[in-house]
mmCIF file of C-alpha atoms in Angstrom:
data_model
loop_
_atom_site.group_PDB
_atom_site.id
_atom_site.type_symbol
_atom_site.label_atom_id
_atom_site.label_comp_id
_atom_site.label_asym_id
_atom_site.label_seq_id
_atom_site.Cartn_x
_atom_site.Cartn_y
_atom_site.Cartn_z
ATOM 1 C CA MET A 756 96.038 122.221 80.912
ATOM 2 C CA THR A 757 94.441 119.211 79.235
ATOM 3 C CA SER A 758 96.967 116.657 78.019
ATOM 4 C CA ALA A 759 96.813 114.884 74.671
ATOM 5 C CA TYR A 760 95.523 111.796 76.448
ATOM 6 C CA GLU A 761 92.660 113.562 78.216
ATOM 7 C CA THR A 762 89.109 114.188 77.072
ATOM 8 C CA PRO A 763 86.360 115.954 78.977
ATOM 9 C CA VAL A 764 84.548 113.904 81.587
ATOM 10 C CA ARG A 765 80.844 113.558 80.830
ATOM 11 C CA VAL A 766 78.657 114.059 83.894
ATOM 12 C CA GLY A 767 74.940 113.242 83.963
ATOM 13 C CA VAL A 768 72.476 114.446 86.581
ATOM 14 C CA PHE A 769 69.410 112.307 87.192
ATOM 15 C CA GLY A 770 66.094 112.626 88.983
ATOM 16 C CA LEU A 771 62.641 114.175 89.156
ATOM 17 C CA LEU A 772 64.116 117.546 88.272
ATOM 18 C CA GLY A 773 62.219 120.370 86.598
ATOM 19 C CA SER A 774 58.954 118.714 87.624
ATOM 20 C CA GLY A 775 57.639 121.453 89.914
ATOM 21 C CA ASN A 776 59.311 120.471 93.203
ATOM 22 C CA LEU A 777 61.489 123.359 94.377
ATOM 23 C CA GLY A 778 63.552 121.199 96.745
ATOM 24 C CA ASN A 779 64.592 118.802 94.000
ATOM 25 C CA ASP A 780 65.584 121.673 91.721
ATOM 26 C CA GLY A 781 67.474 123.382 94.535
ATOM 27 C CA SER A 782 69.526 120.227 95.081
ATOM 28 C CA LEU A 783 70.330 120.176 91.354
ATOM 29 C CA GLU A 784 71.330 123.829 91.484
ATOM 30 C CA ALA A 785 73.714 123.132 94.369
ATOM 31 C CA VAL A 786 75.416 120.290 92.476
ATOM 32 C CA LEU A 787 75.706 122.359 89.299
ATOM 33 C CA GLY A 788 77.283 125.122 91.377
ATOM 34 C CA TYR A 789 79.829 122.628 92.729
ATOM 35 C CA LEU A 790 80.624 121.299 89.256
ATOM 36 C CA ARG A 791 81.065 124.755 87.778
ATOM 37 C CA ALA A 792 83.292 125.870 90.650
ATOM 38 C CA GLU A 793 85.397 122.740 91.133
ATOM 39 C CA HIS A 794 85.181 120.980 87.739
ATOM 40 C CA PRO A 795 84.523 123.770 85.240
ATOM 41 C CA ASN A 796 85.395 121.609 82.225
ATOM 42 C CA ALA A 797 82.710 119.017 82.905
ATOM 43 C CA VAL A 798 80.286 118.246 80.095
ATOM 44 C CA VAL A 799 76.949 118.114 81.906
ATOM 45 C CA ASP A 800 73.489 116.978 80.839
ATOM 46 C CA ALA A 801 70.362 115.634 82.543
ATOM 47 C CA LEU A 802 67.901 112.733 82.407
ATOM 48 C CA CYS A 803 64.966 114.179 84.288
ATOM 49 C CA GLY A 804 61.248 114.628 84.746
ATOM 50 C CA GLY A 805 60.992 118.128 83.261
ATOM 51 C CA PRO A 806 63.639 118.477 80.541
ATOM 52 C CA GLU A 807 62.251 121.724 79.110
ATOM 53 C CA VAL A 808 62.455 123.470 82.487
ATOM 54 C CA VAL A 809 65.933 122.101 83.269
ATOM 55 C CA ALA A 810 67.323 123.032 79.839
ATOM 56 C CA THR A 811 65.914 126.566 80.008
ATOM 57 C CA ARG A 812 66.690 127.349 83.649
ATOM 58 C CA TYR A 813 70.083 125.687 84.026
ATOM 59 C CA ARG A 814 71.362 125.852 80.430
ATOM 60 C CA ILE A 815 72.250 122.170 80.130
ATOM 61 C CA PRO A 816 70.937 119.615 77.613
ATOM 62 C CA ALA A 817 68.147 117.529 79.117
ATOM 63 C CA THR A 818 66.303 114.346 78.137
ATOM 64 C CA ARG A 819 62.916 113.171 79.392
ATOM 65 C CA LEU A 820 63.164 110.495 82.081
ATOM 66 C CA HIS A 821 60.183 108.463 80.863
ATOM 67 C CA TRP A 822 59.233 107.463 77.319
ATOM 68 C CA TYR A 823 55.553 107.316 78.296
ATOM 69 C CA ARG A 824 54.389 110.848 79.116
ATOM 70 C CA GLY A 825 51.521 109.623 81.302
ATOM 71 C CA GLU A 826 53.909 107.812 83.672
ATOM 72 C CA TYR A 827 52.632 109.479 86.840
ATOM 73 C CA ARG A 828 48.945 109.365 85.949
ATOM 74 C CA THR A 829 46.884 106.406 87.139
ATOM 75 C CA ALA A 830 46.230 104.083 84.188
ATOM 76 C CA SER A 831 42.718 102.629 84.071
ATOM 77 C CA ARG A 832 41.972 101.932 80.412
ATOM 78 C CA ALA A 833 43.533 98.928 78.706
ATOM 79 C CA GLY A 834 45.376 101.127 76.205
ATOM 80 C CA ALA A 835 46.937 103.275 78.920
ATOM 81 C CA ILE A 836 47.934 100.212 80.940
ATOM 82 C CA ALA A 837 49.580 98.659 77.877
ATOM 83 C CA ALA A 838 51.375 101.916 77.039
ATOM 84 C CA LYS A 839 52.679 102.215 80.585
ATOM 85 C CA ALA A 840 53.914 98.597 80.541
ATOM 86 C CA LEU A 841 55.619 99.149 77.188
ATOM 87 C CA GLY A 842 57.147 102.305 78.597
ATOM 88 C CA LYS A 843 58.884 100.297 81.310
ATOM 89 C CA LEU A 844 60.647 98.205 78.669
ATOM 90 C CA VAL A 845 61.531 101.212 76.543
ATOM 91 C CA ASP A 846 62.844 103.089 79.606
ATOM 92 C CA ALA A 847 65.214 100.225 80.419
ATOM 93 C CA ALA A 848 66.858 100.585 77.009
ATOM 94 C CA ARG A 849 66.766 104.422 77.055
ATOM 95 C CA THR A 850 68.287 104.621 80.532
ATOM 96 C CA ALA A 851 71.049 102.146 79.686
ATOM 97 C CA ALA A 852 71.924 104.034 76.496
ATOM 98 C CA TRP A 853 72.053 107.348 78.373
ATOM 99 C CA VAL A 854 74.158 106.004 81.246
ATOM 100 C CA ARG A 855 76.623 104.429 78.813
ATOM 101 C CA GLN A 856 77.440 107.889 77.413
ATOM 102 C CA HIS A 857 78.723 109.137 80.778
ATOM 103 C CA ASP A 858 81.722 108.704 83.044
ATOM 104 C CA VAL A 859 79.784 109.879 86.104
ATOM 105 C CA VAL A 860 76.091 110.199 86.969
ATOM 106 C CA ILE A 861 75.054 112.191 90.034
ATOM 107 C CA VAL A 862 71.680 111.876 91.759
ATOM 108 C CA PRO A 863 71.594 115.250 93.568
ATOM 109 C CA GLY A 864 70.001 114.956 97.009
ATOM 110 C CA MET A 865 66.235 114.432 97.164
ATOM 111 C CA GLY A 866 64.455 111.660 99.083
ATOM 112 C CA VAL A 867 65.218 109.065 96.418
ATOM 113 C CA LEU A 868 65.573 106.193 98.909
ATOM 114 C CA GLU A 869 62.513 106.950 101.017
ATOM 115 C CA ALA A 870 58.754 106.420 100.926
ATOM 116 C CA THR A 871 57.621 109.117 103.369
ATOM 117 C CA LEU A 872 55.156 110.286 100.697
ATOM 118 C CA PRO A 873 52.939 108.062 98.490
ATOM 119 C CA LEU A 874 55.096 106.077 96.057
ATOM 120 C CA ARG A 875 54.594 103.178 93.649
ATOM 121 C CA PRO A 876 57.473 100.721 93.127
ATOM 122 C CA TRP A 877 57.285 100.862 89.334
ATOM 123 C CA GLY A 878 57.530 104.649 89.312
ATOM 124 C CA PHE A 879 60.720 106.371 90.437
ATOM 125 C CA PRO A 880 62.146 103.401 92.436
ATOM 126 C CA TYR A 881 62.190 101.383 89.198
ATOM 127 C CA SER A 882 63.836 104.293 87.324
ATOM 128 C CA LEU A 883 66.529 104.593 89.991
ATOM 129 C CA PHE A 884 67.184 100.860 89.860
ATOM 130 C CA LEU A 885 67.610 101.035 86.066
ATOM 131 C CA LEU A 886 70.116 103.865 86.533
ATOM 132 C CA CYS A 887 72.227 102.093 89.150
ATOM 133 C CA ALA A 888 72.125 98.717 87.380
ATOM 134 C CA SER A 889 73.173 100.368 84.103
ATOM 135 C CA GLY A 890 76.006 102.135 85.875
ATOM 136 C CA ARG A 891 77.308 98.850 87.235
ATOM 137 C CA LEU A 892 76.922 97.183 83.811
ATOM 138 C CA PHE A 893 78.801 99.852 81.859
ATOM 139 C CA GLY A 894 81.319 100.953 84.469
ATOM 140 C CA THR A 895 79.764 104.408 84.917
ATOM 141 C CA ARG A 896 80.244 105.802 88.417
ATOM 142 C CA VAL A 897 76.789 106.498 89.913
ATOM 143 C CA ALA A 898 76.683 108.713 93.001
ATOM 144 C CA LEU A 899 73.719 109.140 95.356
ATOM 145 C CA VAL A 900 74.757 112.428 96.942
ATOM 146 C CA GLY A 901 73.205 113.720 100.162
ATOM 147 C CA VAL A 902 70.062 111.654 99.657
ATOM 148 C CA GLY A 903 67.240 110.909 102.049
ATOM 149 C CA ALA A 904 66.214 107.352 102.942
ATOM 150 C CA SER A 905 63.647 105.623 105.103
ATOM 151 C CA GLU A 906 62.983 102.041 106.064
ATOM 152 C CA ILE A 907 60.353 100.829 103.601
ATOM 153 C CA GLY A 908 57.698 98.237 104.340
ATOM 154 C CA ASP A 909 56.335 97.585 100.841
ATOM 155 C CA ARG A 910 58.382 94.633 99.597
ATOM 156 C CA PRO A 911 58.756 95.513 95.879
ATOM 157 C CA THR A 912 59.691 99.123 96.677
ATOM 158 C CA ARG A 913 62.053 97.996 99.427
ATOM 159 C CA ALA A 914 63.827 95.561 97.077
ATOM 160 C CA LEU A 915 64.263 98.138 94.300
ATOM 161 C CA VAL A 916 65.568 100.774 96.711
ATOM 162 C CA ARG A 917 67.935 98.333 98.418
ATOM 163 C CA TRP A 918 69.429 97.133 95.135
ATOM 164 C CA SER A 919 69.751 100.671 93.811
ATOM 165 C CA ALA A 920 71.791 101.641 96.852
ATOM 166 C CA ARG A 921 73.931 98.506 96.657
ATOM 167 C CA LEU A 922 74.735 99.074 92.973
ATOM 168 C CA ALA A 923 75.695 102.743 93.367
ATOM 169 C CA THR A 924 79.399 103.619 93.379
ATOM 170 C CA TYR A 925 79.080 106.341 96.023
ATOM 171 C CA ARG A 926 76.483 107.114 98.679
ATOM 172 C CA SER A 927 76.093 109.900 101.201
ATOM 173 C CA TYR A 928 73.047 110.835 103.259
ATOM 174 C CA ARG A 929 71.465 114.018 104.519
ATOM 175 C CA ASP A 930 70.884 112.681 108.041
ATOM 176 C CA ALA A 931 71.947 109.816 110.271
ATOM 177 C CA GLN A 932 68.600 108.023 110.227
ATOM 178 C CA SER A 933 68.736 107.809 106.439
ATOM 179 C CA ARG A 934 71.992 105.909 106.731
ATOM 180 C CA GLY A 935 70.498 103.812 109.523
ATOM 181 C CA ALA A 936 67.463 102.988 107.396
ATOM 182 C CA MET A 937 69.637 101.679 104.564
ATOM 183 C CA ARG A 938 71.686 99.644 107.029
ATOM 184 C CA ALA A 939 68.463 98.152 108.420
ATOM 185 C CA MET A 940 67.432 97.205 104.880
ATOM 186 C CA GLY A 941 70.637 95.264 104.306
ATOM 187 C CA VAL A 942 72.971 97.798 102.686
ATOM 188 C CA ASP A 943 76.596 97.955 103.876
ATOM 189 C CA THR A 944 76.932 101.585 104.981
ATOM 190 C CA ALA A 945 80.327 101.307 106.681
ATOM 191 C CA ARG A 946 81.926 103.734 104.208
ATOM 192 C CA ASP A 947 78.905 106.017 103.783
ATOM 193 C CA GLU A 948 79.017 109.495 105.327
ATOM 194 C CA VAL A 949 76.325 111.871 106.562
ATOM 195 C CA TYR A 950 76.377 115.529 105.502
ATOM 196 C CA PRO A 951 73.846 118.383 105.627
ATOM 197 C CA ASP A 952 71.300 118.666 102.828
ATOM 198 C CA LEU A 953 72.752 119.984 99.559
ATOM 199 C CA ALA A 954 70.366 122.948 99.530
ATOM 200 C CA PHE A 955 72.371 124.479 102.384
ATOM 201 C CA ALA A 956 75.107 125.079 99.782
ATOM 202 C CA LEU A 957 72.975 127.578 97.844
ATOM 203 C CA PRO A 958 73.704 131.320 98.175
ATOM 204 C CA THR A 959 72.026 132.998 101.148
ATOM 205 C CA PRO A 960 70.127 136.273 100.586
ATOM 206 C CA PRO A 961 70.538 139.169 103.036
ATOM 207 C CA ARG A 962 68.508 138.810 106.215
ATOM 208 C CA SER A 963 66.096 141.476 107.436
ATOM 209 C CA GLU A 964 66.450 142.193 111.130
ATOM 210 C CA PRO A 965 63.036 142.534 112.824
ATOM 211 C CA GLN A 966 62.178 146.023 114.014
ATOM 212 C CA GLY A 967 59.093 147.829 115.266
ATOM 213 C CA PRO A 968 55.802 145.960 115.768
ATOM 214 C CA PRO A 969 55.510 142.214 115.142
ATOM 215 C CA GLY A 970 56.185 141.564 111.477
ATOM 216 C CA PRO A 971 55.065 139.044 108.891
ATOM 217 C CA VAL A 972 54.824 135.311 109.422
ATOM 218 C CA CYS A 973 55.572 132.913 106.573
ATOM 219 C CA VAL A 974 53.483 129.735 106.598
ATOM 220 C CA GLY A 975 54.690 126.987 104.268
ATOM 221 C CA ILE A 976 51.765 124.914 102.989
ATOM 222 C CA MET A 977 51.804 121.378 101.598
ATOM 223 C CA ALA A 978 49.327 119.133 99.806
ATOM 224 C CA PHE A 979 49.835 116.658 102.621
ATOM 225 C CA HIS A 980 47.988 113.319 102.554
ATOM 226 C CA GLY A 981 50.255 111.204 104.736
ATOM 227 C CA GLY A 982 52.879 108.696 103.680
ATOM 228 C CA ASN A 983 53.095 105.548 101.622
ATOM 229 C CA ASP A 984 51.470 103.478 104.385
ATOM 230 C CA ASP A 985 48.619 105.966 104.919
ATOM 231 C CA ARG A 986 46.766 105.551 101.626
ATOM 232 C CA ALA A 987 43.581 104.303 103.294
ATOM 233 C CA ARG A 988 43.497 107.412 105.541
ATOM 234 C CA ALA A 989 44.864 109.918 103.020
ATOM 235 C CA GLU A 990 41.780 112.137 102.760
ATOM 236 C CA GLU A 991 41.185 112.133 106.518
ATOM 237 C CA ILE A 992 44.821 113.128 107.126
ATOM 238 C CA HIS A 993 44.577 115.894 104.533
ATOM 239 C CA ARG A 994 41.340 117.317 105.996
ATOM 240 C CA ARG A 995 42.831 117.370 109.488
ATOM 241 C CA TYR A 996 46.008 119.068 108.241
ATOM 242 C CA LEU A 997 44.089 121.670 106.232
ATOM 243 C CA ASP A 998 41.636 122.397 109.052
ATOM 244 C CA GLY A 999 44.349 122.792 111.705
ATOM 245 C CA THR A 1000 46.548 124.948 109.479
ATOM 246 C CA THR A 1001 43.611 127.154 108.479
ATOM 247 C CA ARG A 1002 42.640 127.713 112.116
ATOM 248 C CA PHE A 1003 46.245 128.601 112.941
ATOM 249 C CA VAL A 1004 46.411 131.160 110.117
ATOM 250 C CA ARG A 1005 43.086 132.626 111.256
ATOM 251 C CA ALA A 1006 44.457 132.990 114.809
ATOM 252 C CA LEU A 1007 47.494 134.875 113.484
ATOM 253 C CA VAL A 1008 45.202 137.242 111.582
ATOM 254 C CA GLU A 1009 43.137 137.840 114.717
ATOM 255 C CA ASP A 1010 46.390 138.911 116.381
ATOM 256 C CA GLY A 1011 46.943 141.383 113.544
ATOM 257 C CA ARG A 1012 49.843 139.492 111.958
ATOM 258 C CA PRO A 1013 50.435 139.657 108.193
ATOM 259 C CA VAL A 1014 50.736 136.095 106.825
ATOM 260 C CA ARG A 1015 52.526 135.007 103.637
ATOM 261 C CA LEU A 1016 51.522 131.566 102.367
ATOM 262 C CA LEU A 1017 54.342 129.692 100.639
ATOM 263 C CA THR A 1018 54.513 126.500 98.603
ATOM 264 C CA GLY A 1019 57.276 124.057 97.696
ATOM 265 C CA ASP A 1020 55.641 122.203 94.811
ATOM 266 C CA GLU A 1021 53.068 122.977 92.142
ATOM 267 C CA VAL A 1022 50.650 120.533 93.803
ATOM 268 C CA ASP A 1023 50.471 122.785 96.881
ATOM 269 C CA ARG A 1024 48.712 125.653 95.096
ATOM 270 C CA PRO A 1025 45.121 124.373 95.558
ATOM 271 C CA VAL A 1026 45.717 124.055 99.301
ATOM 272 C CA VAL A 1027 46.884 127.667 99.448
ATOM 273 C CA GLY A 1028 43.736 128.660 97.555
ATOM 274 C CA ALA A 1029 41.563 126.802 100.051
ATOM 275 C CA ILE A 1030 43.158 128.644 103.002
ATOM 276 C CA LEU A 1031 42.812 132.031 101.282
ATOM 277 C CA ASP A 1032 39.116 131.346 100.679
ATOM 278 C CA ALA A 1033 38.535 130.135 104.240
ATOM 279 C CA VAL A 1034 40.304 132.988 106.041
ATOM 280 C CA ASP A 1035 39.355 135.771 103.584
ATOM 281 C CA SER A 1036 41.500 138.559 105.021
ATOM 282 C CA PRO A 1037 43.727 141.191 103.366
ATOM 283 C CA LEU A 1038 46.390 140.234 105.910
ATOM 284 C CA VAL A 1039 46.806 136.838 104.229
ATOM 285 C CA THR A 1040 48.574 136.764 100.854
ATOM 286 C CA ALA A 1041 50.153 134.058 98.721
ATOM 287 C CA ALA A 1042 53.720 134.446 97.457
ATOM 288 C CA GLU A 1043 54.671 133.469 93.904
ATOM 289 C CA VAL A 1044 57.828 131.381 94.278
ATOM 290 C CA ALA A 1045 59.680 129.559 91.491
ATOM 291 C CA SER A 1046 62.883 128.530 93.293
ATOM 292 C CA LEU A 1047 64.446 128.015 96.696
ATOM 293 C CA ALA A 1048 66.063 131.439 96.216
ATOM 294 C CA ASP A 1049 62.572 132.959 96.025
ATOM 295 C CA LEU A 1050 61.570 131.072 99.171
ATOM 296 C CA MET A 1051 64.659 132.270 101.022
ATOM 297 C CA ARG A 1052 63.989 135.906 100.102
ATOM 298 C CA GLU A 1053 60.445 135.642 101.459
ATOM 299 C CA MET A 1054 61.605 133.938 104.642
ATOM 300 C CA ALA A 1055 64.492 136.358 105.244
ATOM 301 C CA ALA A 1056 61.938 139.164 105.425
ATOM 302 C CA ALA A 1057 59.735 137.363 107.975
ATOM 303 C CA ASP A 1058 59.837 137.450 111.751
ATOM 304 C CA THR A 1059 59.002 133.738 111.994
ATOM 305 C CA VAL A 1060 58.379 130.774 109.688
ATOM 306 C CA VAL A 1061 56.006 127.839 110.207
ATOM 307 C CA ALA A 1062 56.481 125.263 107.449
ATOM 308 C CA THR A 1063 55.729 121.693 106.426
ATOM 309 C CA ARG A 1064 57.837 120.812 103.402
ATOM 310 C CA TYR A 1065 61.383 119.730 104.175
ATOM 311 C CA HIS A 1066 63.050 122.245 101.873
ATOM 312 C CA ASN A 1067 60.816 125.044 103.158
ATOM 313 C CA LEU A 1068 62.335 124.296 106.546
ATOM 314 C CA ILE A 1069 65.860 124.283 105.108
ATOM 315 C CA CYS A 1070 65.331 127.674 103.469
ATOM 316 C CA ALA A 1071 64.027 129.216 106.690
ATOM 317 C CA LEU A 1072 66.830 127.768 108.809
ATOM 318 C CA LYS A 1073 69.480 128.758 106.275
ATOM 319 C CA VAL A 1074 68.467 132.433 106.319
ATOM 320 C CA GLY A 1075 68.412 132.336 110.126
ATOM 321 C CA THR A 1076 64.709 132.992 110.689
ATOM 322 C CA PRO A 1077 63.149 131.339 113.779
ATOM 323 C CA THR A 1078 61.314 128.295 112.469
ATOM 324 C CA LEU A 1079 58.587 125.928 113.649
ATOM 325 C CA ALA A 1080 58.187 122.641 111.760
ATOM 326 C CA LEU A 1081 54.910 120.984 110.904
ATOM 327 C CA SER A 1082 56.724 117.679 110.773
ATOM 328 C CA TYR A 1083 55.491 114.805 108.612
ATOM 329 C CA ALA A 1084 58.584 112.569 108.795
ATOM 330 C CA ALA A 1085 61.630 111.815 110.920
ATOM 331 C CA LYS A 1086 63.799 113.775 108.474
ATOM 332 C CA SER A 1087 62.134 117.026 109.573
ATOM 333 C CA ASP A 1088 62.686 116.231 113.256
ATOM 334 C CA ALA A 1089 66.346 115.401 112.556
ATOM 335 C CA LEU A 1090 66.849 118.646 110.634
ATOM 336 C CA MET A 1091 65.356 120.733 113.428
ATOM 337 C CA ALA A 1092 67.503 118.934 116.011
ATOM 338 C CA ARG A 1093 70.649 119.523 113.912
ATOM 339 C CA MET A 1094 69.873 123.244 113.911
ATOM 340 C CA GLY A 1095 69.129 123.409 117.655
ATOM 341 C CA LEU A 1096 65.325 123.674 117.358
ATOM 342 C CA ALA A 1097 64.175 120.184 118.352
ATOM 343 C CA ALA A 1098 61.560 121.648 120.712
ATOM 344 C CA TYR A 1099 59.779 123.392 117.844
ATOM 345 C CA CYS A 1100 58.252 120.481 115.949
ATOM 346 C CA HIS A 1101 54.521 119.841 115.620
ATOM 347 C CA PRO A 1102 52.983 116.730 113.988
ATOM 348 C CA ALA A 1103 51.546 117.458 110.540
ATOM 349 C CA ARG A 1104 49.191 114.477 110.885
ATOM 350 C CA GLU A 1105 47.606 115.904 114.039
ATOM 351 C CA VAL A 1106 47.666 119.697 113.704
ATOM 352 C CA ASP A 1107 46.287 121.187 116.916
ATOM 353 C CA ALA A 1108 45.889 124.919 116.227
ATOM 354 C CA GLU A 1109 45.886 125.895 119.911
ATOM 355 C CA ARG A 1110 48.999 123.896 120.743
ATOM 356 C CA LEU A 1111 50.691 125.137 117.566
ATOM 357 C CA LEU A 1112 49.953 128.717 118.555
ATOM 358 C CA GLU A 1113 51.488 128.104 121.993
ATOM 359 C CA GLN A 1114 54.671 126.757 120.388
ATOM 360 C CA PHE A 1115 54.729 129.674 117.963
ATOM 361 C CA ARG A 1116 54.509 132.247 120.764
ATOM 362 C CA ALA A 1117 57.195 130.473 122.786
ATOM 363 C CA LEU A 1118 59.466 130.516 119.736
ATOM 364 C CA GLU A 1119 58.908 134.217 119.157
ATOM 365 C CA GLN A 1120 59.802 134.973 122.786
ATOM 366 C CA ARG A 1121 63.204 133.359 122.144
ATOM 367 C CA SER A 1122 63.663 134.936 118.716
ATOM 368 C CA ALA A 1123 66.973 136.724 119.348
ATOM 369 C CA GLU A 1124 68.515 133.650 120.978
ATOM 370 C CA VAL A 1125 67.287 131.394 118.163
ATOM 371 C CA ARG A 1126 68.766 133.680 115.508
ATOM 372 C CA ARG A 1127 72.162 133.513 117.217
ATOM 373 C CA THR A 1128 71.936 129.716 117.417
ATOM 374 C CA LEU A 1129 71.087 129.453 113.712
ATOM 375 C CA THR A 1130 74.035 131.667 112.774
ATOM 376 C CA GLU A 1131 76.388 129.312 114.622
ATOM 377 C CA ARG A 1132 74.801 126.138 113.248
ATOM 378 C CA ASN A 1133 74.911 127.438 109.680
ATOM 379 C CA LEU A 1134 78.669 127.944 109.952
ATOM 380 C CA THR A 1135 79.052 124.298 110.977
ATOM 381 C CA VAL A 1136 76.787 123.192 108.129
ATOM 382 C CA ALA A 1137 78.870 125.153 105.598
ATOM 383 C CA ARG A 1138 82.077 123.461 106.765
ATOM 384 C CA ARG A 1139 80.511 120.003 106.506
ATOM 385 C CA LEU A 1140 79.293 120.680 102.971
ATOM 386 C CA GLU A 1141 82.799 121.702 101.945
ATOM 387 C CA GLN A 1142 83.892 118.280 103.181
ATOM 388 C CA GLN A 1143 81.045 116.647 101.199
ATOM 389 C CA PHE A 1144 82.205 118.210 97.946
ATOM 390 C CA THR A 1145 85.846 117.360 98.656
ATOM 391 C CA ALA A 1146 84.854 113.730 99.246
ATOM 392 C CA LEU A 1147 82.768 113.731 96.070
ATOM 393 C CA THR A 1148 85.689 114.941 94.010
ATOM 394 C CA ALA A 1149 87.940 112.235 95.438
ATOM 395 C CA ALA A 1150 85.351 109.520 94.729
ATOM 396 C CA LEU A 1151 84.203 110.580 91.266
ATOM 397 C CA PHE A 1152 86.986 112.625 89.723
ATOM 398 C CA PRO A 1153 90.305 110.938 90.546
ATOM 399 C CA ALA A 1154 93.413 112.729 89.331
ATOM 400 C CA PRO A 1155 94.427 111.404 85.885
ATOM 401 C CA ASP A 1156 97.308 108.953 85.714
ATOM 402 C CA HIS A 1157 99.794 110.307 83.156
ATOM 403 C CA THR A 1158 102.083 107.273 83.297
ATOM 404 C CA HIS A 1159 99.926 105.217 80.948
ATOM 405 C CA ALA A 1160 97.832 106.012 77.908
ATOM 406 C CA PRO A 1161 94.104 105.588 78.599
ATOM 407 C CA THR A 1162 92.406 102.327 77.702
ATOM 408 C CA HIS A 1163 88.932 103.790 77.239
ATOM 409 C CA THR A 1164 87.370 106.736 75.466
ATOM 410 C CA HIS A 1165 86.550 108.947 78.482
ATOM 411 C CA THR A 1166 89.120 110.274 80.948
ATOM 412 C CA HIS A 1167 88.805 112.510 83.939
ATOM 413 C CA THR A 1168 89.684 116.057 82.976
ATOM 414 C CA LEU A 1169 86.551 118.179 82.759
ATOM 415 C CA ARG A 1170 85.267 120.805 80.364
ATOM 416 C CA GLU A 1171 81.989 122.727 80.672
ATOM 417 C CA ALA A 1172 79.242 121.885 78.230
ATOM 418 C CA PRO A 1173 78.273 124.637 75.800
#
């Protein structure tokens, strides 16, 4: 029961949420599930990239992350450049005002401390720095929960990411190299823990056991152009990825295998269209997916999954389907190793359709063994995530002290937002 001295704790969630990336939204969904189960009285709202989507889908109030709506479009005209610059100043005030209204702000998973994909320092790294600096200024506890990180070469981006991590109240990482990357960039990680990705906490749909002739193969497609340091080679990398993936899909069709093409972000759709046009077979279809739950249902019905995006891989591994990674970053290799499938990684930058097909066939020969391994690994992952949420509660929601009246407006008993 709430005492006379207690008021609901206000919890904010922050990030590029509702912006078309299914992995980001899945991480948000996992954190909201934790809050509703463990802290059902929390008053929750969001500062995010797609407030309309977040408000509609998750039934929480949501505010747009950026004042300037063209934030992620390249500014070329003088007016657009001036508006974007003004937006940076306005966002500093908007972010500070929003943070000040909260006791706790959670950044749910995502690769917020990495630059494995193209990234400008004054985009999201600047937004994250504003959040963490405002939290330190106003005494709001900011938690980077189960996030991904990488060692960053670009000096402005590296500085913003490093200071964001230093200013946060709580940090945990989704793999050991993320923690190592932050340590290498000068962040004291002695008290930081590593847990599985938050998306592993989502409900798992029933799995279809393979029977009869070889069944469908899910192929997760990505609009892949390399990382932050590959901008000069971006188109070459993309052409090589698309060509190799298309030839692999064509080889599956020649073997009579039904293929389901999956995405993980709105930007992937044109790549799926290009493969459909190139292969032109009734055996190849594109799935309409709007969430990680949709992805998991597709993958649970497949014999095998070959995927590029990190959260495509998580969905496949979580439902226990044998999985081959088209790996574009160390985080994918680490995930596959954690789940016992280190041998089934293939470089997304150098897709060799023949070699990929060899790995695919070797994986299918071990399908029953791999499914047993994934069942065991998923049990371990579930236990570790329970420990993550227990640690998060201890760090962010300390038990109220009833021996003294509170000295500030917000206390730590939680009530759900309407």
